[in-house]
XYZ file of N, CA and C in Angstrom:
810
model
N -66.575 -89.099 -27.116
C -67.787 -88.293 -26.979
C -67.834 -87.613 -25.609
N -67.707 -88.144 -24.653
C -67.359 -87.788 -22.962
C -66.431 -86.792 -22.907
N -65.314 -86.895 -24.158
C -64.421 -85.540 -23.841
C -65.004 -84.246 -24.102
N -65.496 -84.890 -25.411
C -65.769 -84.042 -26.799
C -66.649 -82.667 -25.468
N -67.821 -83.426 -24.963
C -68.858 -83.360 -24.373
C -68.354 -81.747 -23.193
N -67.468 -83.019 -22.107
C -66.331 -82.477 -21.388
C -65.798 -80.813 -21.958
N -65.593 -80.636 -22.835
C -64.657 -79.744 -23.656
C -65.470 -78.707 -23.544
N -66.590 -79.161 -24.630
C -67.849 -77.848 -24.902
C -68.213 -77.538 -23.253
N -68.414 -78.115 -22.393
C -68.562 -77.725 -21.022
C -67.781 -76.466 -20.834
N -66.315 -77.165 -20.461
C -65.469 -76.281 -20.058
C -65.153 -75.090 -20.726
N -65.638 -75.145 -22.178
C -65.651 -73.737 -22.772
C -67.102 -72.424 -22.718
N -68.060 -73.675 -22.301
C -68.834 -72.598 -22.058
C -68.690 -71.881 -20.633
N -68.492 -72.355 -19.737
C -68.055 -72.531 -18.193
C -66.654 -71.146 -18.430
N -65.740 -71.243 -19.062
C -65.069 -69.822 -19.625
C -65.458 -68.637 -19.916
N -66.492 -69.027 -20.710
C -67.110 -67.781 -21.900
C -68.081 -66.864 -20.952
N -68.418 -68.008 -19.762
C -69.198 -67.032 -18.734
C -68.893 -66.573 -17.499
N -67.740 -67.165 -17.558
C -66.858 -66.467 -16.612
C -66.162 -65.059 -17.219
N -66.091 -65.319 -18.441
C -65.561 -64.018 -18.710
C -66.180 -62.705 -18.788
N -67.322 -63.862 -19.355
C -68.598 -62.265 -19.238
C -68.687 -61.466 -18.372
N -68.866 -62.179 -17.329
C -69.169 -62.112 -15.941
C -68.471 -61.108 -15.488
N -67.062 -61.585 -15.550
C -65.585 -60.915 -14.963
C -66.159 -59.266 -16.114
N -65.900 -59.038 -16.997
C -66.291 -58.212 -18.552
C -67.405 -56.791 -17.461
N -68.874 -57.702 -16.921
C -69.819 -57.092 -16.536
C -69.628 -56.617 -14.872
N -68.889 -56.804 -14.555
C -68.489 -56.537 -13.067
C -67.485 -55.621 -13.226
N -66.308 -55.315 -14.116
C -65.330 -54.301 -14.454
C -66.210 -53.025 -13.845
N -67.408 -52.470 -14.492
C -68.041 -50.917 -13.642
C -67.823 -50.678 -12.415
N -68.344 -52.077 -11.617
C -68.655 -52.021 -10.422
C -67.113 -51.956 -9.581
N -65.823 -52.976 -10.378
C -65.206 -52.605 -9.425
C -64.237 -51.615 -9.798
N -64.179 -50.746 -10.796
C -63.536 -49.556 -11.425
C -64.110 -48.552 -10.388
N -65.860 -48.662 -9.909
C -66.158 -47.494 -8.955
C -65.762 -47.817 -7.849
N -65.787 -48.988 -7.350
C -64.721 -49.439 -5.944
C -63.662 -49.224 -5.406
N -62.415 -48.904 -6.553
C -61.293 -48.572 -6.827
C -61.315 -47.420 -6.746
N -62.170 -46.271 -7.125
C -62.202 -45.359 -7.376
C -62.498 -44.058 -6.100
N -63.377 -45.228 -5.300
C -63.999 -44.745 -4.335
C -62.995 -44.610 -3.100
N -62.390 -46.385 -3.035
C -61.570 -45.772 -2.518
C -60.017 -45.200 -2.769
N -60.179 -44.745 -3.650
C -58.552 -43.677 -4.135
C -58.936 -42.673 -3.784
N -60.258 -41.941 -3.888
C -60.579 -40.999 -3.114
C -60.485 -41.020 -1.607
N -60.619 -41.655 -1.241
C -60.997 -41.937 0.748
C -59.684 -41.747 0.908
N -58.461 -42.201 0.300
C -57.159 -42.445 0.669
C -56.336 -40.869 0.699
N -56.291 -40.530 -0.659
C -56.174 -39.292 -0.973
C -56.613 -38.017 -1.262
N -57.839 -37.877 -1.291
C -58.234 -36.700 -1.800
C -59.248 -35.975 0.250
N -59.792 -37.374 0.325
C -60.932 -36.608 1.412
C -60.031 -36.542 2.978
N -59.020 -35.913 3.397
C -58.725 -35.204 4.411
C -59.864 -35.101 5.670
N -59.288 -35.620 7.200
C -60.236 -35.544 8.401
C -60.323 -34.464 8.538
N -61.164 -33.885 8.888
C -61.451 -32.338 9.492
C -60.709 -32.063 10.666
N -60.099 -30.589 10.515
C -59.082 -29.914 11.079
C -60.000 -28.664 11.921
N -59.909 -28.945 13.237
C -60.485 -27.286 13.553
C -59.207 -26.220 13.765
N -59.006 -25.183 13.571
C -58.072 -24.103 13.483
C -59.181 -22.936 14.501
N -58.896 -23.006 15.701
C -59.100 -21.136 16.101
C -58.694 -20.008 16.507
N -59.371 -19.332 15.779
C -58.474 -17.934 15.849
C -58.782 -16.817 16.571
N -58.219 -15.801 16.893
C -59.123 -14.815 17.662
C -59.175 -13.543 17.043
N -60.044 -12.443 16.793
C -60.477 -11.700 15.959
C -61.019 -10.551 17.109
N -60.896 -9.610 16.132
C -61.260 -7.989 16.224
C -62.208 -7.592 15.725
N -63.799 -7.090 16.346
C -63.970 -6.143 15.728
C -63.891 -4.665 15.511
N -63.494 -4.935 13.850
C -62.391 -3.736 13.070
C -63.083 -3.297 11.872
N -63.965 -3.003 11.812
C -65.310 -2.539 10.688
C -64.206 -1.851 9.706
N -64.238 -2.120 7.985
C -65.272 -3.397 8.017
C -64.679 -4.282 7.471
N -63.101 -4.426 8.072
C -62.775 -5.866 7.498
C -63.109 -6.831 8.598
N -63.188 -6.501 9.969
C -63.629 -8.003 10.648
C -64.715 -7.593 11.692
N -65.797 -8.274 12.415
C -66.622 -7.712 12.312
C -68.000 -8.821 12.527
N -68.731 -9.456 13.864
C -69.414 -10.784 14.095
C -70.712 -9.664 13.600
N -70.881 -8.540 13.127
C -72.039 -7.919 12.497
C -72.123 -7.706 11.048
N -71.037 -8.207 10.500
C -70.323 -7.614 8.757
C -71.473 -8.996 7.690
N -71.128 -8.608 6.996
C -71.607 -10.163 5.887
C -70.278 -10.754 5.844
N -70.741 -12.338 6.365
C -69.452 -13.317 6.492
C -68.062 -12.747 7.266
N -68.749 -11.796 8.146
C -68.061 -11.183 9.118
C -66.659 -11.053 8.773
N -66.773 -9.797 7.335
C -66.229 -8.811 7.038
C -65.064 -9.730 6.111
N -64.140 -8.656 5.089
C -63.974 -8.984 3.900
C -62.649 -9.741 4.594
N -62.077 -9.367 5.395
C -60.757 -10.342 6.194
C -61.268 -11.819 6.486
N -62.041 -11.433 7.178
C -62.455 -13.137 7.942
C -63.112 -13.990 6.532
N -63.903 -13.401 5.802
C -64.069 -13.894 4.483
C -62.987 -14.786 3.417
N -62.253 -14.171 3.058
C -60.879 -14.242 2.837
C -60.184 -15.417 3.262
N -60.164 -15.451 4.724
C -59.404 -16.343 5.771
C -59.692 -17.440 5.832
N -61.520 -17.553 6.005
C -62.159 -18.671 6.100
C -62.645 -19.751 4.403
N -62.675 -18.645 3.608
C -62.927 -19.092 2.668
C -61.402 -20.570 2.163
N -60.028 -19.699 2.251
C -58.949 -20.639 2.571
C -59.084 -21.470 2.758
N -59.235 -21.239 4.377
C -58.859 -22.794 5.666
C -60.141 -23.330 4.998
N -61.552 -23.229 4.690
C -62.275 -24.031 4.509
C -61.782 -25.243 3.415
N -61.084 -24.668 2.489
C -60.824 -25.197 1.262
C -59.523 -26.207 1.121
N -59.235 -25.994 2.566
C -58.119 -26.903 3.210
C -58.305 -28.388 3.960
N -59.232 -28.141 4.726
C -60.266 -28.628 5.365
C -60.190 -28.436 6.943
N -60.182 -26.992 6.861
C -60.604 -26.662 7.965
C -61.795 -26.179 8.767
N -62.162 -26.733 9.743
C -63.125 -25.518 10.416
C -62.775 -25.062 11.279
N -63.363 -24.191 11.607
C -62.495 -22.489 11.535
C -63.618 -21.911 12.533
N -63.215 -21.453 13.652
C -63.684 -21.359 15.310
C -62.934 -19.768 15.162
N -63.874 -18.926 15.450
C -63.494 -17.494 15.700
C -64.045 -16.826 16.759
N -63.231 -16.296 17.848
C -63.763 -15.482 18.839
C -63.038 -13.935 19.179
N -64.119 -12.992 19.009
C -64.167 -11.394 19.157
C -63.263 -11.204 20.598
N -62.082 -10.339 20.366
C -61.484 -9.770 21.823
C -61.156 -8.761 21.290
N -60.870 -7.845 22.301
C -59.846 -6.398 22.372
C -58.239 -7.436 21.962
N -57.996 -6.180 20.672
C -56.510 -6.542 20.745
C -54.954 -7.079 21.614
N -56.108 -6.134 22.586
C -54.406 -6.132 23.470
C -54.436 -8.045 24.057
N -55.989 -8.254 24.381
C -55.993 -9.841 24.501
C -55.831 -10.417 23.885
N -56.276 -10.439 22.388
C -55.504 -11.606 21.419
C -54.137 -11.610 22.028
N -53.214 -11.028 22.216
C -51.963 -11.064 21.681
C -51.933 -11.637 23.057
N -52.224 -11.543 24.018
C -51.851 -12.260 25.432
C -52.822 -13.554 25.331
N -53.393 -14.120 24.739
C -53.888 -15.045 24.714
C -53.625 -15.915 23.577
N -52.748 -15.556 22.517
C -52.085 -16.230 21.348
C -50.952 -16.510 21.842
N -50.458 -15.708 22.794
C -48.384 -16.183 23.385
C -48.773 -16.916 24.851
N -49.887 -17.563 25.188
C -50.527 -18.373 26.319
C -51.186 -19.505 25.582
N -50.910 -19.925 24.104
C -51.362 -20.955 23.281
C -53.138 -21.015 23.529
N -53.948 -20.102 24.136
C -54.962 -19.818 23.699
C -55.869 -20.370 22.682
N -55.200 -19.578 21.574
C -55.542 -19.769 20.189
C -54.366 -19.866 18.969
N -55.070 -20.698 18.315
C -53.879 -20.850 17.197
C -53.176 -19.753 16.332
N -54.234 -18.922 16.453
C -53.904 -17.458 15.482
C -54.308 -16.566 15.725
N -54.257 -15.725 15.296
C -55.087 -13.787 15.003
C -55.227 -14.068 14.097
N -56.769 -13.817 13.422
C -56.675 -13.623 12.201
C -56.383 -12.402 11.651
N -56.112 -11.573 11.765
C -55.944 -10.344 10.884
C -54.790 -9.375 12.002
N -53.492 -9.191 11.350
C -52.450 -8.706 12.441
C -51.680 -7.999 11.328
N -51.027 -6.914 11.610
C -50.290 -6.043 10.536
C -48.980 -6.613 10.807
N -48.263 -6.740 9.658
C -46.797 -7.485 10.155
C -45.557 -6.194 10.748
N -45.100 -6.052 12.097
C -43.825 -5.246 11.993
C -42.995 -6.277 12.115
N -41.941 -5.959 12.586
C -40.544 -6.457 12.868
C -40.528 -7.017 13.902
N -41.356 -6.202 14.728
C -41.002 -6.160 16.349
C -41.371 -7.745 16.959
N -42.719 -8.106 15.773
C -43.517 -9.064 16.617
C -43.011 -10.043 15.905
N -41.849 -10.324 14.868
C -41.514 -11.966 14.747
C -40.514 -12.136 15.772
N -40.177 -11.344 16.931
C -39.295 -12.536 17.996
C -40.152 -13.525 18.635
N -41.577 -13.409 18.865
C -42.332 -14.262 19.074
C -43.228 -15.173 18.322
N -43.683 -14.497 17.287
C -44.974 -14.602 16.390
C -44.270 -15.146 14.930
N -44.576 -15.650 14.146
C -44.859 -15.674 12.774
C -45.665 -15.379 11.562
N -45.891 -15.242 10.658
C -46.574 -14.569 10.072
C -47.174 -15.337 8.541
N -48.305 -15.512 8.231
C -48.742 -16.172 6.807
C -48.262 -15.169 5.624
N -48.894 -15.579 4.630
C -48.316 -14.450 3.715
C -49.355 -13.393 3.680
N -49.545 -11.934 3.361
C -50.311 -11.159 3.191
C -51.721 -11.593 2.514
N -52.889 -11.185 2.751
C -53.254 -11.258 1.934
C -54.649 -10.094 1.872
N -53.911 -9.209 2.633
C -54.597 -7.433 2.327
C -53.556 -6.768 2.454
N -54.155 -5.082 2.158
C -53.172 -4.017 3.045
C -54.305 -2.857 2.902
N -53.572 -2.126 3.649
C -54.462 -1.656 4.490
C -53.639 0.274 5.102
N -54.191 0.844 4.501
C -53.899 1.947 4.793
C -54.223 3.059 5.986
N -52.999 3.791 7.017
C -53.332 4.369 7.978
C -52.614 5.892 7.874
N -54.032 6.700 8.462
C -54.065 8.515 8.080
C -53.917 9.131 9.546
N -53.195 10.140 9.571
C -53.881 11.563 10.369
C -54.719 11.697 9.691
N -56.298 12.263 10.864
C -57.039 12.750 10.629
C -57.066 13.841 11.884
N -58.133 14.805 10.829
C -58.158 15.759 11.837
C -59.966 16.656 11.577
N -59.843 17.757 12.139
C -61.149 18.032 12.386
C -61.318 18.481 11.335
N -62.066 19.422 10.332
C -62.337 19.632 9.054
C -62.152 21.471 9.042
N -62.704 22.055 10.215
C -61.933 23.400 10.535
C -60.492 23.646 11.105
N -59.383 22.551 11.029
C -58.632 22.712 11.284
C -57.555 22.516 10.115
N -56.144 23.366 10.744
C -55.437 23.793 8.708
C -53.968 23.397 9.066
N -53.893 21.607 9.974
C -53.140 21.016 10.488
C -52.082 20.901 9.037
N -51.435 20.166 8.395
C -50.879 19.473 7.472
C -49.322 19.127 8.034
N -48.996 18.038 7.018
C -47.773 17.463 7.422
C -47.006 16.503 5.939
N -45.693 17.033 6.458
C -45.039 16.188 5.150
C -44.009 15.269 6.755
N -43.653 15.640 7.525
C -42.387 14.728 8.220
C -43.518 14.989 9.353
N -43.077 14.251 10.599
C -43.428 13.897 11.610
C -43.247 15.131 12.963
N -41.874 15.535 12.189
C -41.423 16.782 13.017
C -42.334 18.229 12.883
N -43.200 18.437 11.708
C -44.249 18.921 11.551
C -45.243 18.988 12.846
N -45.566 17.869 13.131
C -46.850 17.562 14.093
C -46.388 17.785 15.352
N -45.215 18.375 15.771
C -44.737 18.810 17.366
C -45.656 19.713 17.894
N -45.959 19.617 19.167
C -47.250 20.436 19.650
C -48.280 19.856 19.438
N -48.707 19.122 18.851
C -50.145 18.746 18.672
C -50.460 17.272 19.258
N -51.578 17.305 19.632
C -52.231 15.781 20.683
C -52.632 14.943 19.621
N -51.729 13.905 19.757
C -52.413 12.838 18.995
C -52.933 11.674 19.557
N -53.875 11.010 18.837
C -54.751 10.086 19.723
C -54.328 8.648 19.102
N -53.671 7.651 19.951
C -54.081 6.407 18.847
C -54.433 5.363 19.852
N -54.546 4.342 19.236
C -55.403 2.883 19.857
C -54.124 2.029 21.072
N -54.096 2.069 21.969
C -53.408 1.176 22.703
C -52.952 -0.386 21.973
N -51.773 -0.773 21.775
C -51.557 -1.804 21.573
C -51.138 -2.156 19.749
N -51.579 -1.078 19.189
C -51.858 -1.186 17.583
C -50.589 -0.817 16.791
N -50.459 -1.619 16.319
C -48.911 -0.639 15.205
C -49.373 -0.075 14.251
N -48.771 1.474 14.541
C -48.884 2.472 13.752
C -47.748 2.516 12.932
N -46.814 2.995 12.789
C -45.571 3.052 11.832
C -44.647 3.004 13.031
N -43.150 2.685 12.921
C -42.266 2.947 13.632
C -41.732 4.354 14.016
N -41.868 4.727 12.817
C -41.217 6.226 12.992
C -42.154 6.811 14.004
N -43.585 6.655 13.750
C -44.688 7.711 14.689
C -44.231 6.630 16.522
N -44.187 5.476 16.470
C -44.190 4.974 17.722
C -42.642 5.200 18.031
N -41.978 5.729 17.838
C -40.514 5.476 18.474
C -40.575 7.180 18.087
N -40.833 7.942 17.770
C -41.449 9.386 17.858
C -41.745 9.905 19.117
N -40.673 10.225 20.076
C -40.695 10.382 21.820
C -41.215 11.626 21.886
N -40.834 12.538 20.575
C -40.809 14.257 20.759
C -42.506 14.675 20.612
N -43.556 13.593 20.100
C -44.652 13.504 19.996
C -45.214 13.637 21.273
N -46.499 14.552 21.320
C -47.832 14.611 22.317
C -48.428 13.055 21.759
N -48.302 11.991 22.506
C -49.143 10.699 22.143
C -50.564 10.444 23.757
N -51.159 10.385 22.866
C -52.258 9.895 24.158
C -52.900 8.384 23.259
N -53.478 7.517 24.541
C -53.758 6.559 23.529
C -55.317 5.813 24.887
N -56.030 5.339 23.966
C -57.612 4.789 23.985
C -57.412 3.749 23.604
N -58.408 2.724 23.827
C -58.715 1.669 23.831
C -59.185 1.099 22.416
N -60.319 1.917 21.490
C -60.970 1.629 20.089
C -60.730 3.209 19.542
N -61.214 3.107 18.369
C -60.814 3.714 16.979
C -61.990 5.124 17.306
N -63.665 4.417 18.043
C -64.133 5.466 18.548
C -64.072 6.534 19.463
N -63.137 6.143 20.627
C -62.783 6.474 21.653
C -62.337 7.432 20.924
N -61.440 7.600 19.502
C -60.201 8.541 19.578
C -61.192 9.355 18.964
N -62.340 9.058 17.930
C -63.252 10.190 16.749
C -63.618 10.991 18.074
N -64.129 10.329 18.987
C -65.356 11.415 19.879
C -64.070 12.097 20.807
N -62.912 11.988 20.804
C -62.249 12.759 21.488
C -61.168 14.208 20.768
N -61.363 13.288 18.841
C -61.005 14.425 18.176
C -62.096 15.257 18.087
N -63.566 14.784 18.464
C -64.548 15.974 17.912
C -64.760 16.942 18.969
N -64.191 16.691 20.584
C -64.630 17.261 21.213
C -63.407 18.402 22.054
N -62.656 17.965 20.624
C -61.495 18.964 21.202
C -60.329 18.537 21.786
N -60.436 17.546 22.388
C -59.647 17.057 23.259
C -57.960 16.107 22.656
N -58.572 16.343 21.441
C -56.991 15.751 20.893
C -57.192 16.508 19.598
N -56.097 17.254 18.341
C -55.942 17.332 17.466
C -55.845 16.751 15.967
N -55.100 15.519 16.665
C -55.574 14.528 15.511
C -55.576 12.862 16.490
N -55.629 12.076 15.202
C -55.562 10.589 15.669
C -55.037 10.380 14.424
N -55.199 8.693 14.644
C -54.258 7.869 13.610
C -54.958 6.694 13.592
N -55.751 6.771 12.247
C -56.907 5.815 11.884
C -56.808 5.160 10.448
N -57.290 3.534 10.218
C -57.458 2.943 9.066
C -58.105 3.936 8.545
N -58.064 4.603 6.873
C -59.365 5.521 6.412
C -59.750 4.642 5.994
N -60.038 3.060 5.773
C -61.256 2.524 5.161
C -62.554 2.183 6.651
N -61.807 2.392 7.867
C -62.590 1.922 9.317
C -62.925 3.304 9.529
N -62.065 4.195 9.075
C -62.766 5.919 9.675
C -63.844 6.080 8.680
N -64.220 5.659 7.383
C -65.211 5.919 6.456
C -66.385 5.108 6.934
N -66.252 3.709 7.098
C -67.219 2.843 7.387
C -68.070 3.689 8.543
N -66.903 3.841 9.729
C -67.823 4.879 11.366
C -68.602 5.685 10.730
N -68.073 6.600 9.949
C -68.599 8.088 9.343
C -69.702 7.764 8.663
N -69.839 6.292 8.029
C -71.333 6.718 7.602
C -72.209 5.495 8.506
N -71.682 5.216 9.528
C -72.553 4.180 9.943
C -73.076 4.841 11.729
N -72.147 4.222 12.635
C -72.424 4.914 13.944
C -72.125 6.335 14.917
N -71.394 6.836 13.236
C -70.527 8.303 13.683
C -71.243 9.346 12.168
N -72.605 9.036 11.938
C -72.733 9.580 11.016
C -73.411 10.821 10.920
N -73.979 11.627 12.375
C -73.974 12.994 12.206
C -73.013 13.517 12.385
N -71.262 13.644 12.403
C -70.400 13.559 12.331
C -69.411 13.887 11.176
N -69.993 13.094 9.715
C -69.873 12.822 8.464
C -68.221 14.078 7.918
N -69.491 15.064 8.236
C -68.329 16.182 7.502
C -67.535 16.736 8.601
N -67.275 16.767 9.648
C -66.754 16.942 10.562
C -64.963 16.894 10.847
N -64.880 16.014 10.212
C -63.276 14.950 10.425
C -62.795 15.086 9.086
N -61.454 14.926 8.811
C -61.138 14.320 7.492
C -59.647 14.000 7.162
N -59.252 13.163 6.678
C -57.978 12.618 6.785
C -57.001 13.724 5.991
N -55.641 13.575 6.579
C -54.833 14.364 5.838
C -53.616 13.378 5.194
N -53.595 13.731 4.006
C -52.783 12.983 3.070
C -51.468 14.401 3.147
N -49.935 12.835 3.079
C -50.304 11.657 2.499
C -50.526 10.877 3.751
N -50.841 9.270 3.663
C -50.583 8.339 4.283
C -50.120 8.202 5.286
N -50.139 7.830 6.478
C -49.063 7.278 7.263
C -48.146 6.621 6.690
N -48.734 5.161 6.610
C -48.202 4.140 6.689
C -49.278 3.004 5.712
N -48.914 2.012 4.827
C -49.377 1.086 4.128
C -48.938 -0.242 4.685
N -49.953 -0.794 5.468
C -49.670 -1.980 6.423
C -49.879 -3.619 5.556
N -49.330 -4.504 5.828
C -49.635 -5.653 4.982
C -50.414 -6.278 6.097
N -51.625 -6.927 5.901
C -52.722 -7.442 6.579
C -52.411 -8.873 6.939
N -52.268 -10.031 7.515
C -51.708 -11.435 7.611
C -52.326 -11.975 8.487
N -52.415 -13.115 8.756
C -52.204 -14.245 10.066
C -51.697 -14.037 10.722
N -51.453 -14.249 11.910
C -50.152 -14.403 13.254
C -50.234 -15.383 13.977
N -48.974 -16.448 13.944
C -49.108 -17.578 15.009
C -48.250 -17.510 15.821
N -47.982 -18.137 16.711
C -46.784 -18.086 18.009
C -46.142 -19.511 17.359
N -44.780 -18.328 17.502
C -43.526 -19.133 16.546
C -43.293 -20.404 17.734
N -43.754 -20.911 18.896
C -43.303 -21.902 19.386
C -44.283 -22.958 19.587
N -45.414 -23.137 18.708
C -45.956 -23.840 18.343
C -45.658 -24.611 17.393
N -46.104 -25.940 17.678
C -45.488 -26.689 17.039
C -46.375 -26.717 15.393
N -47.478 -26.896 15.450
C -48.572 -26.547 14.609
C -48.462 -25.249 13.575
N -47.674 -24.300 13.829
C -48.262 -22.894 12.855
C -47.522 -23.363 11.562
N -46.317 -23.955 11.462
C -45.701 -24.368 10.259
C -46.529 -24.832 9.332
N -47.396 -26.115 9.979
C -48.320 -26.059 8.638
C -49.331 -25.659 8.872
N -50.038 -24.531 9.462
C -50.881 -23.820 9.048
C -50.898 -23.038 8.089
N -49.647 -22.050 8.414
C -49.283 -21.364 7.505
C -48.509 -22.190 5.990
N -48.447 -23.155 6.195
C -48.129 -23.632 4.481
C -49.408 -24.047 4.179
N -50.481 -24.177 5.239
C -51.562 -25.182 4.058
C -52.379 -23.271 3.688
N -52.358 -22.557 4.323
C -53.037 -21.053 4.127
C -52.222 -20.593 3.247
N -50.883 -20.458 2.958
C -50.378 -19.727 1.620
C -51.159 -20.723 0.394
N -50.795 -21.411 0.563
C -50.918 -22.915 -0.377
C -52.778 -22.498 -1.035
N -53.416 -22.021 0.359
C -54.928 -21.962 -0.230
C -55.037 -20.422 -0.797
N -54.457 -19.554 -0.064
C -54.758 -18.245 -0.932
C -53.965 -17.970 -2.369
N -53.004 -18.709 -2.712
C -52.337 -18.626 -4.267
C -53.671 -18.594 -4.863
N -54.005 -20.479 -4.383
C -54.882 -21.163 -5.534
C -56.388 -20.046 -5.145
N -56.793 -19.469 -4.638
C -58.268 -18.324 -4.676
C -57.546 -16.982 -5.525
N -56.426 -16.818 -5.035
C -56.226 -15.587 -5.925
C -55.849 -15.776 -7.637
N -54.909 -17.054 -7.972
C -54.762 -17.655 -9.642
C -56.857 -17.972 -9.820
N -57.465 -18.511 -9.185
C -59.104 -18.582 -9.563
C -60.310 -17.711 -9.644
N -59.625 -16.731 -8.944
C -60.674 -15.487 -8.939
C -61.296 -15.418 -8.018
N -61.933 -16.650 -7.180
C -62.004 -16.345 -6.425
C -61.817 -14.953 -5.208
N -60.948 -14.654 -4.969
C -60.068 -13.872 -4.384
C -60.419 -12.191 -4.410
N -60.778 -11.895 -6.054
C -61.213 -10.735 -6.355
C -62.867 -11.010 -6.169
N -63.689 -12.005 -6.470
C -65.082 -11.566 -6.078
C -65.350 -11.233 -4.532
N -64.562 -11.873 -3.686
C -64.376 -11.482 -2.656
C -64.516 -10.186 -2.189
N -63.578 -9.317 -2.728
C -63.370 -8.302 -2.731
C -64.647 -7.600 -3.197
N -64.968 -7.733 -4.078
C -66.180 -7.544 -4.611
C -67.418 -7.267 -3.841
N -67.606 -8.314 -3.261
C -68.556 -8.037 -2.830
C -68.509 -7.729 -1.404
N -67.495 -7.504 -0.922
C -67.451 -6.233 0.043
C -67.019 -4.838 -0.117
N -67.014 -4.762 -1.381
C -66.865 -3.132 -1.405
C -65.652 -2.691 -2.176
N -64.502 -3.816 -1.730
C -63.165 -3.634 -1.977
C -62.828 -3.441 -3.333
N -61.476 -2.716 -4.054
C -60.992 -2.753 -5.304
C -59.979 -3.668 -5.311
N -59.833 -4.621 -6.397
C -58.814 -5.661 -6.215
C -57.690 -4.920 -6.843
């Protein structure tokens, strides 16, 4: 009877242990769960900074989400887990303050040739088109470069224009500091043409250059069709994976769509 007794004990003493064990499975399935996340998925925060232009209206500390580049850029690194530190200079300082480890990047740099003996480059992820323009009473035109002999052209200190126009010795070149410098010096006579983004010469024209409007107007074709990118200093130890975790994030926005509302809602055509 003492066993018998004994027995039924030890089986109930089972049956509620098992329960038990049975009713606790939720709790530690979310435990497990919680932390497989902590391990793998949630990444420490990364700050990345970069230094930036304003270049109306892709970049721009006055634009919405300060302009469709930095948009773009940040939207990425955010999704990486970065935060993302941006400060406004004149071009010619980014670039002396990115090869002085400064800053980790430029965000927005046109790729030539010239600048990977130092620099590296993310993958594109604009482009960006650059015009002669000229005054609107004037009956300039051009198919070659050798065309434009005799005439003053204006461009931005520091900026790549095409090779052919910068290694172009037989050229009248004068060169300014911003993109306005060169409008108010084509309007006032003082140069014939310049050599301007037409999506940054349209934005001026109807924004701070807009009694102006009809005044100017680009002459096609094209200069030059620039690919828009990142730039890091190739002797950092860091840009390698910047630039893999930033390709890595703009695939996955451009396969999601992301990428085109973007565009969207700054104006842009994808």
């Amino acid at each position: 009877m003492i066993f018998k007794a004994r027995s039924t004990m030890t089986s109930a003493l089972n049956k509620l242990l098992f329960l038990l064990v049975i009713a606790m499975q939720p709790v530690y399935n979310l435990v497990l769960a919680s932390n497989t996340m902590t391990d793998s998925t949630i990444a420490p925060i990364k700050t990345i900074k970069l230094a930036s232009l304003e270049w109306y209206p892709y970049q721009g500390s006055n634009l919405p989400n300060q302009g469709v580049a930095t948009d773009i850029v940040m939207t990425v690194l955010k999704s990486k887990g970065y935060e993302v530190e941006i400060d406004y200079l004149p071009w010619s300082r980014q670039m002396r303050e990115l090869e002085n480890h400064r800053f980790d990047g430029i965000l927005g740099a046109y790729f030539t040739k010239e600048r990977t003996q130092k620099f590296i480059y993310s993958d594109c992820y604009l482009t960006s088109s650059e015009y002669f323009y000229k005054r609107s009473d004037s009956k300039i035109s051009w198919k070659k470069l050798s065309d434009l002999k005799g005439y003053k052209i204006g461009l931005v200190r520091d900026y790549a224009n095409s090779p052919q126009l910068d290694n172009a010795d037989f050229l009248h070149k004068e060169y300014v500091n911003s993109d306005i410098a060169n409008i108010k010096k084509l309007l006032n006579g003082s140069l014939d043409l310049i050599v301007i983004n037409k999506k940054t010469a349209e934005y001026l024209l109807i924004t701070s250059m807009a009694p102006f409007f009809n005044d100017i107007e680009a002459i096609k074709p094209p200069l030059i069709t620039h690919k828009l990118c990142i730039l890091f200093n190739r002797d950092d130890p860091k840009s390698k994976q910047y630039i893999a975790d930033f390709n890595q994030g703009l695939a996955k926005i451009r396969k999601d769509g992301t990428y085109k509302k973007i565009l969207q809602r700054h104006g842009f055509t994808p």
